[in-house]
Amino acid sequence: MADDLGDEWWENQPAGAASSPEASEGGGEDTEVMQQETVPVPAPAKKTKQPKECFLIQPRETKEDSTKTRKRRKKITDVLAKSEPKPGTPADLQQLMKDYYSSSRSVIELEELNLPDSCFLKANDLTHSLSSYLKEICPKWVKLRKNHSEKKSILMLIICSSAIRALELIRSMTAFRGDSKVMKLFAKHIKVQEQVKLLEKRVVHLGVGTPGRIKELIKQGGLNLNPLKFLVFDWNWRDQKLRRMMDIPEIRKEVFELLEMGVLSLCKSESLKLGLF
């Protein structure tokens, strides 16, 4: 009978019931514990999104900085545009040299940079073309170039700020140069070795170029400055930003370095004359 009752009891139990009466009594507590343990933990997805918000303000700062820079440039250009053009003078060159070397030279060394007034030619009063100016400062050019036969040298050197400006100057001096041999002395599309070979092969009377390339030619022994008689700066011309040649820091630095490569000593010996066009 006991076995029959046992079997009958098992048959009457619903599916998933406890294996014994004792187990059925404790089943409620177990389910409660399981429910507490399986409570879903809040996903940390929201926290991972937070760092993205820290970097959204930076583009505004860069835009403001760029607009400030643009405004600052416009103001400089406006000032230059409103200022009346004034012809350059020897005093301008002397003052620029003092300002450039004042932080690195002693008082005695600065005095050595002073050039005598006799080494300066008449400056352009803004009424001349390049040809008319060169005719005024060098009226005996034809005779001078006929007597020149030394290679690796030139008689007149014109210094400007860029290759494009050099080409403009060469075209504008046709009336002055006549049959003179003119050479382009800039770096754009022309290798320095090619210019050295040209100076070795032929006699050149006029050179037009940038101070950086002229310096390199002197360093490599391709250009000798001793026969040089006239050095003319393209002083008063302004580019699209209304800057003169000496207003550009890189050009100004190269010009002064070129002057110290023998130009200043030639000026002091009065064998070389400086002109400001």
Coordinates of C-alpha atoms in Angstrom, one line a residue:
M1 CA 0.0 0.0 0.0
A2 CA 2.8 2.4 0.8
D3 CA 4.3 1.8 -2.6
D4 CA 1.0 2.3 -4.3
L5 CA 0.4 5.6 -2.5
G6 CA 3.9 6.7 -3.4
D7 CA 3.4 6.0 -7.0
E8 CA 0.0 7.7 -6.9
W9 CA 1.5 10.8 -5.3
W10 CA 4.2 11.1 -8.0
E11 CA 1.7 10.7 -10.7
N12 CA -0.5 13.6 -9.3
Q13 CA 2.4 16.1 -9.1
P14 CA 2.4 18.8 -11.7
A15 CA 5.4 19.1 -14.1
G16 CA 8.3 20.9 -12.7
A17 CA 7.3 20.3 -9.0
A18 CA 9.9 19.6 -6.3
S19 CA 11.2 16.1 -5.9
S20 CA 9.9 15.8 -2.3
P21 CA 7.5 17.5 0.0
E22 CA 10.4 19.1 1.8
A23 CA 11.7 20.5 -1.5
S24 CA 8.3 21.9 -2.4
E25 CA 8.2 23.8 0.9
G26 CA 11.5 25.5 0.3
G27 CA 10.8 26.2 -3.4
G28 CA 9.3 29.7 -2.7
E29 CA 12.4 30.9 -1.0
D30 CA 14.6 29.6 -3.8
T31 CA 12.6 31.3 -6.5
E32 CA 12.8 34.6 -4.5
V33 CA 16.5 34.4 -4.3
M34 CA 16.9 33.7 -7.9
Q35 CA 14.7 36.6 -8.8
Q36 CA 16.9 38.9 -6.6
E37 CA 20.1 37.5 -8.2
T38 CA 18.8 37.9 -11.8
V39 CA 17.7 41.5 -11.5
P40 CA 19.2 43.2 -14.6
V41 CA 22.1 45.5 -13.9
P42 CA 21.9 49.0 -15.6
A43 CA 24.1 48.9 -18.8
P44 CA 27.0 51.3 -18.7
A45 CA 26.4 52.3 -22.3
K46 CA 25.4 55.9 -21.3
K47 CA 28.7 56.4 -19.5
T48 CA 30.7 55.5 -22.6
K49 CA 29.0 58.3 -24.5
Q50 CA 30.0 61.0 -22.1
P51 CA 33.7 61.5 -23.3
K52 CA 32.4 62.5 -26.7
E53 CA 30.9 65.7 -25.3
C54 CA 34.3 66.9 -24.1
F55 CA 35.7 67.6 -27.5
L56 CA 32.8 69.5 -29.2
I57 CA 33.9 73.0 -28.1
Q58 CA 37.4 73.0 -29.7
P59 CA 36.5 73.8 -33.3
R60 CA 34.9 77.1 -32.2
E61 CA 38.2 78.2 -30.7
T62 CA 40.1 77.5 -33.9
K63 CA 37.6 79.3 -36.0
E64 CA 37.8 82.3 -33.8
D65 CA 41.6 82.3 -33.9
S66 CA 41.6 82.0 -37.7
T67 CA 39.1 84.9 -38.0
K68 CA 41.2 87.0 -35.7
T69 CA 44.3 86.2 -37.9
R70 CA 42.4 87.2 -41.0
K71 CA 41.2 90.4 -39.5
R72 CA 44.8 91.2 -38.3
R73 CA 46.2 90.7 -41.8
K74 CA 43.5 92.8 -43.3
K75 CA 44.3 95.6 -40.9
I76 CA 48.0 95.6 -41.9
T77 CA 47.1 95.6 -45.6
D78 CA 44.7 98.5 -45.0
V79 CA 47.4 100.5 -43.3
L80 CA 49.8 99.9 -46.1
A81 CA 47.2 100.8 -48.7
K82 CA 46.3 104.1 -47.1
S83 CA 50.0 105.1 -46.6
E84 CA 51.4 107.2 -49.3
P85 CA 54.3 105.6 -51.2
K86 CA 57.7 107.1 -50.3
P87 CA 60.9 106.5 -52.2
G88 CA 63.6 104.6 -50.4
T89 CA 66.7 106.4 -49.2
P90 CA 70.2 105.3 -48.1
A91 CA 69.1 106.1 -44.5
D92 CA 66.4 103.5 -44.7
L93 CA 68.9 100.8 -45.6
Q94 CA 71.3 101.9 -42.9
Q95 CA 68.5 101.9 -40.3
L96 CA 67.3 98.4 -41.3
M97 CA 70.8 97.1 -40.9
K98 CA 71.1 98.6 -37.4
D99 CA 67.8 97.2 -36.3
Y100 CA 68.6 93.7 -37.7
Y101 CA 72.0 93.4 -36.0
S102 CA 71.4 95.4 -32.8
S103 CA 70.6 92.3 -30.7
S104 CA 73.7 90.4 -31.9
R105 CA 76.4 93.0 -32.4
S106 CA 78.3 95.3 -30.2
V107 CA 78.3 99.1 -30.6
I108 CA 81.7 99.0 -32.3
E109 CA 80.5 96.2 -34.7
L110 CA 77.4 98.2 -35.5
E111 CA 79.5 101.2 -36.4
E112 CA 81.5 99.1 -38.8
L113 CA 78.3 98.4 -40.8
N114 CA 77.9 102.1 -41.5
L115 CA 78.4 102.9 -45.2
P116 CA 79.8 106.2 -46.5
D117 CA 77.3 108.4 -48.4
S118 CA 79.6 108.3 -51.4
C119 CA 78.8 104.7 -52.1
F120 CA 75.1 105.4 -52.7
L121 CA 73.8 106.3 -56.1
K122 CA 70.8 108.6 -56.6
A123 CA 67.7 106.9 -55.4
N124 CA 64.6 106.5 -57.5
D125 CA 62.0 109.2 -56.9
L126 CA 59.2 107.0 -58.1
T127 CA 59.1 108.7 -61.5
H128 CA 61.5 106.5 -63.3
S129 CA 61.1 103.2 -65.2
L130 CA 63.9 100.8 -64.7
S131 CA 65.6 101.6 -68.0
S132 CA 65.5 105.4 -67.3
Y133 CA 66.8 104.9 -63.8
L134 CA 69.7 102.8 -64.9
K135 CA 70.6 105.3 -67.7
E136 CA 70.7 108.0 -65.1
I137 CA 72.9 106.2 -62.6
C138 CA 75.2 104.7 -65.3
P139 CA 75.4 107.0 -68.3
K140 CA 78.6 105.3 -69.6
W141 CA 77.2 101.8 -69.6
V142 CA 77.9 101.0 -73.3
K143 CA 81.6 101.8 -72.9
L144 CA 81.7 99.9 -69.6
R145 CA 80.3 96.7 -70.9
K146 CA 82.5 96.7 -74.0
N147 CA 85.6 96.7 -71.8
H148 CA 84.3 93.8 -69.7
S149 CA 85.7 90.4 -70.7
E150 CA 86.0 88.6 -67.3
K151 CA 84.0 85.4 -66.9
K152 CA 82.3 84.2 -63.7
S153 CA 81.5 87.9 -63.0
I154 CA 79.0 90.6 -63.8
L155 CA 79.1 94.4 -63.9
M156 CA 75.6 95.2 -62.6
L157 CA 73.5 93.2 -60.3
I158 CA 69.8 93.8 -59.6
I159 CA 68.3 92.1 -56.6
C160 CA 64.6 91.5 -56.2
S161 CA 62.2 89.4 -54.1
S162 CA 61.1 86.6 -56.5
A163 CA 61.7 84.9 -59.9
I164 CA 58.5 86.4 -61.3
R165 CA 59.6 89.8 -60.4
A166 CA 63.1 89.2 -61.9
L167 CA 61.5 88.3 -65.3
E168 CA 59.4 91.5 -65.1
L169 CA 62.5 93.6 -64.5
I170 CA 64.4 91.9 -67.4
R171 CA 61.6 92.7 -69.8
S172 CA 61.4 96.3 -68.6
M173 CA 65.1 97.1 -69.0
T174 CA 65.2 96.4 -72.8
A175 CA 65.9 100.1 -73.6
F176 CA 68.9 100.2 -71.3
R177 CA 70.6 96.8 -71.8
G178 CA 71.0 96.9 -75.6
D179 CA 73.4 94.1 -76.6
S180 CA 74.3 93.3 -73.0
K181 CA 74.3 89.7 -71.9
V182 CA 71.8 89.3 -69.2
M183 CA 71.5 86.3 -66.9
K184 CA 68.7 85.1 -64.6
L185 CA 70.0 84.5 -61.1
F186 CA 67.1 82.8 -59.3
A187 CA 66.3 79.2 -58.2
K188 CA 63.0 78.6 -59.9
H189 CA 63.4 75.9 -62.6
I190 CA 67.1 76.6 -62.8
K191 CA 69.7 74.4 -61.1
V192 CA 72.6 76.2 -59.5
Q193 CA 75.1 73.9 -61.3
E194 CA 73.7 75.0 -64.6
Q195 CA 74.2 78.7 -63.7
V196 CA 77.8 78.0 -62.6
K197 CA 78.6 76.4 -66.0
L198 CA 77.0 79.3 -67.9
L199 CA 79.1 81.9 -65.9
E200 CA 82.2 79.9 -66.6
K201 CA 81.6 79.7 -70.4
R202 CA 80.4 83.2 -71.3
V203 CA 80.8 86.8 -70.4
V204 CA 77.8 88.2 -68.6
H205 CA 77.2 92.0 -68.1
L206 CA 73.9 92.1 -66.2
G207 CA 72.5 89.7 -63.5
V208 CA 68.9 89.9 -62.2
G209 CA 67.8 87.6 -59.4
T210 CA 67.1 86.8 -55.7
P211 CA 69.6 87.2 -52.9
G212 CA 69.3 83.5 -51.9
R213 CA 70.5 82.1 -55.2
I214 CA 73.2 84.8 -55.6
K215 CA 74.6 83.8 -52.2
E216 CA 74.7 80.2 -53.3
L217 CA 76.6 81.1 -56.5
I218 CA 79.2 83.0 -54.5
K219 CA 79.6 80.1 -52.1
Q220 CA 80.2 77.6 -54.9
G221 CA 82.7 79.9 -56.6
G222 CA 80.6 80.4 -59.6
L223 CA 80.3 84.2 -59.1
N224 CA 83.1 86.6 -58.3
L225 CA 81.9 90.0 -56.9
N226 CA 85.2 91.9 -57.3
P227 CA 84.5 93.2 -60.9
L228 CA 80.9 94.3 -59.8
K229 CA 80.4 98.0 -60.3
F230 CA 76.7 98.5 -59.5
L231 CA 74.3 96.8 -57.2
V232 CA 70.7 97.9 -57.4
F233 CA 67.9 96.9 -55.0
D234 CA 64.3 96.7 -56.3
W235 CA 63.4 98.7 -53.3
N236 CA 60.1 100.5 -53.9
W237 CA 58.1 97.8 -55.7
R238 CA 55.3 96.2 -53.7
D239 CA 53.7 92.8 -54.1
Q240 CA 50.0 91.8 -53.9
K241 CA 50.2 92.1 -50.1
L242 CA 51.7 95.6 -50.5
R243 CA 55.0 94.4 -49.1
R244 CA 58.3 95.8 -50.3
M245 CA 61.3 93.5 -50.7
M246 CA 62.7 94.4 -47.4
D247 CA 59.4 94.0 -45.6
I248 CA 59.7 90.2 -46.1
P249 CA 61.8 88.7 -43.2
E250 CA 63.3 85.9 -45.2
I251 CA 64.4 88.2 -48.0
R252 CA 65.7 90.8 -45.6
K253 CA 67.8 88.2 -43.8
E254 CA 69.3 87.0 -47.1
V255 CA 70.1 90.5 -48.3
F256 CA 72.1 91.3 -45.2
E257 CA 73.9 88.0 -45.4
L258 CA 74.8 88.8 -49.0
L259 CA 76.0 92.3 -48.0
E260 CA 78.5 90.7 -45.6
M261 CA 79.9 88.3 -48.3
G262 CA 82.1 91.1 -49.7
V263 CA 79.6 93.7 -50.7
L264 CA 80.2 96.0 -47.7
S265 CA 83.9 95.9 -48.1
L266 CA 83.6 96.8 -51.8
C267 CA 81.3 99.7 -50.9
K268 CA 83.8 101.0 -48.4
S269 CA 86.6 100.8 -51.0
E270 CA 84.3 102.8 -53.3
S271 CA 84.7 100.3 -56.1
L272 CA 81.0 99.4 -55.8
K273 CA 77.9 101.7 -55.9
L274 CA 74.5 100.9 -54.4
G275 CA 71.2 102.1 -55.9
L276 CA 67.6 101.9 -54.6
F277 CA 65.2 101.6 -57.5

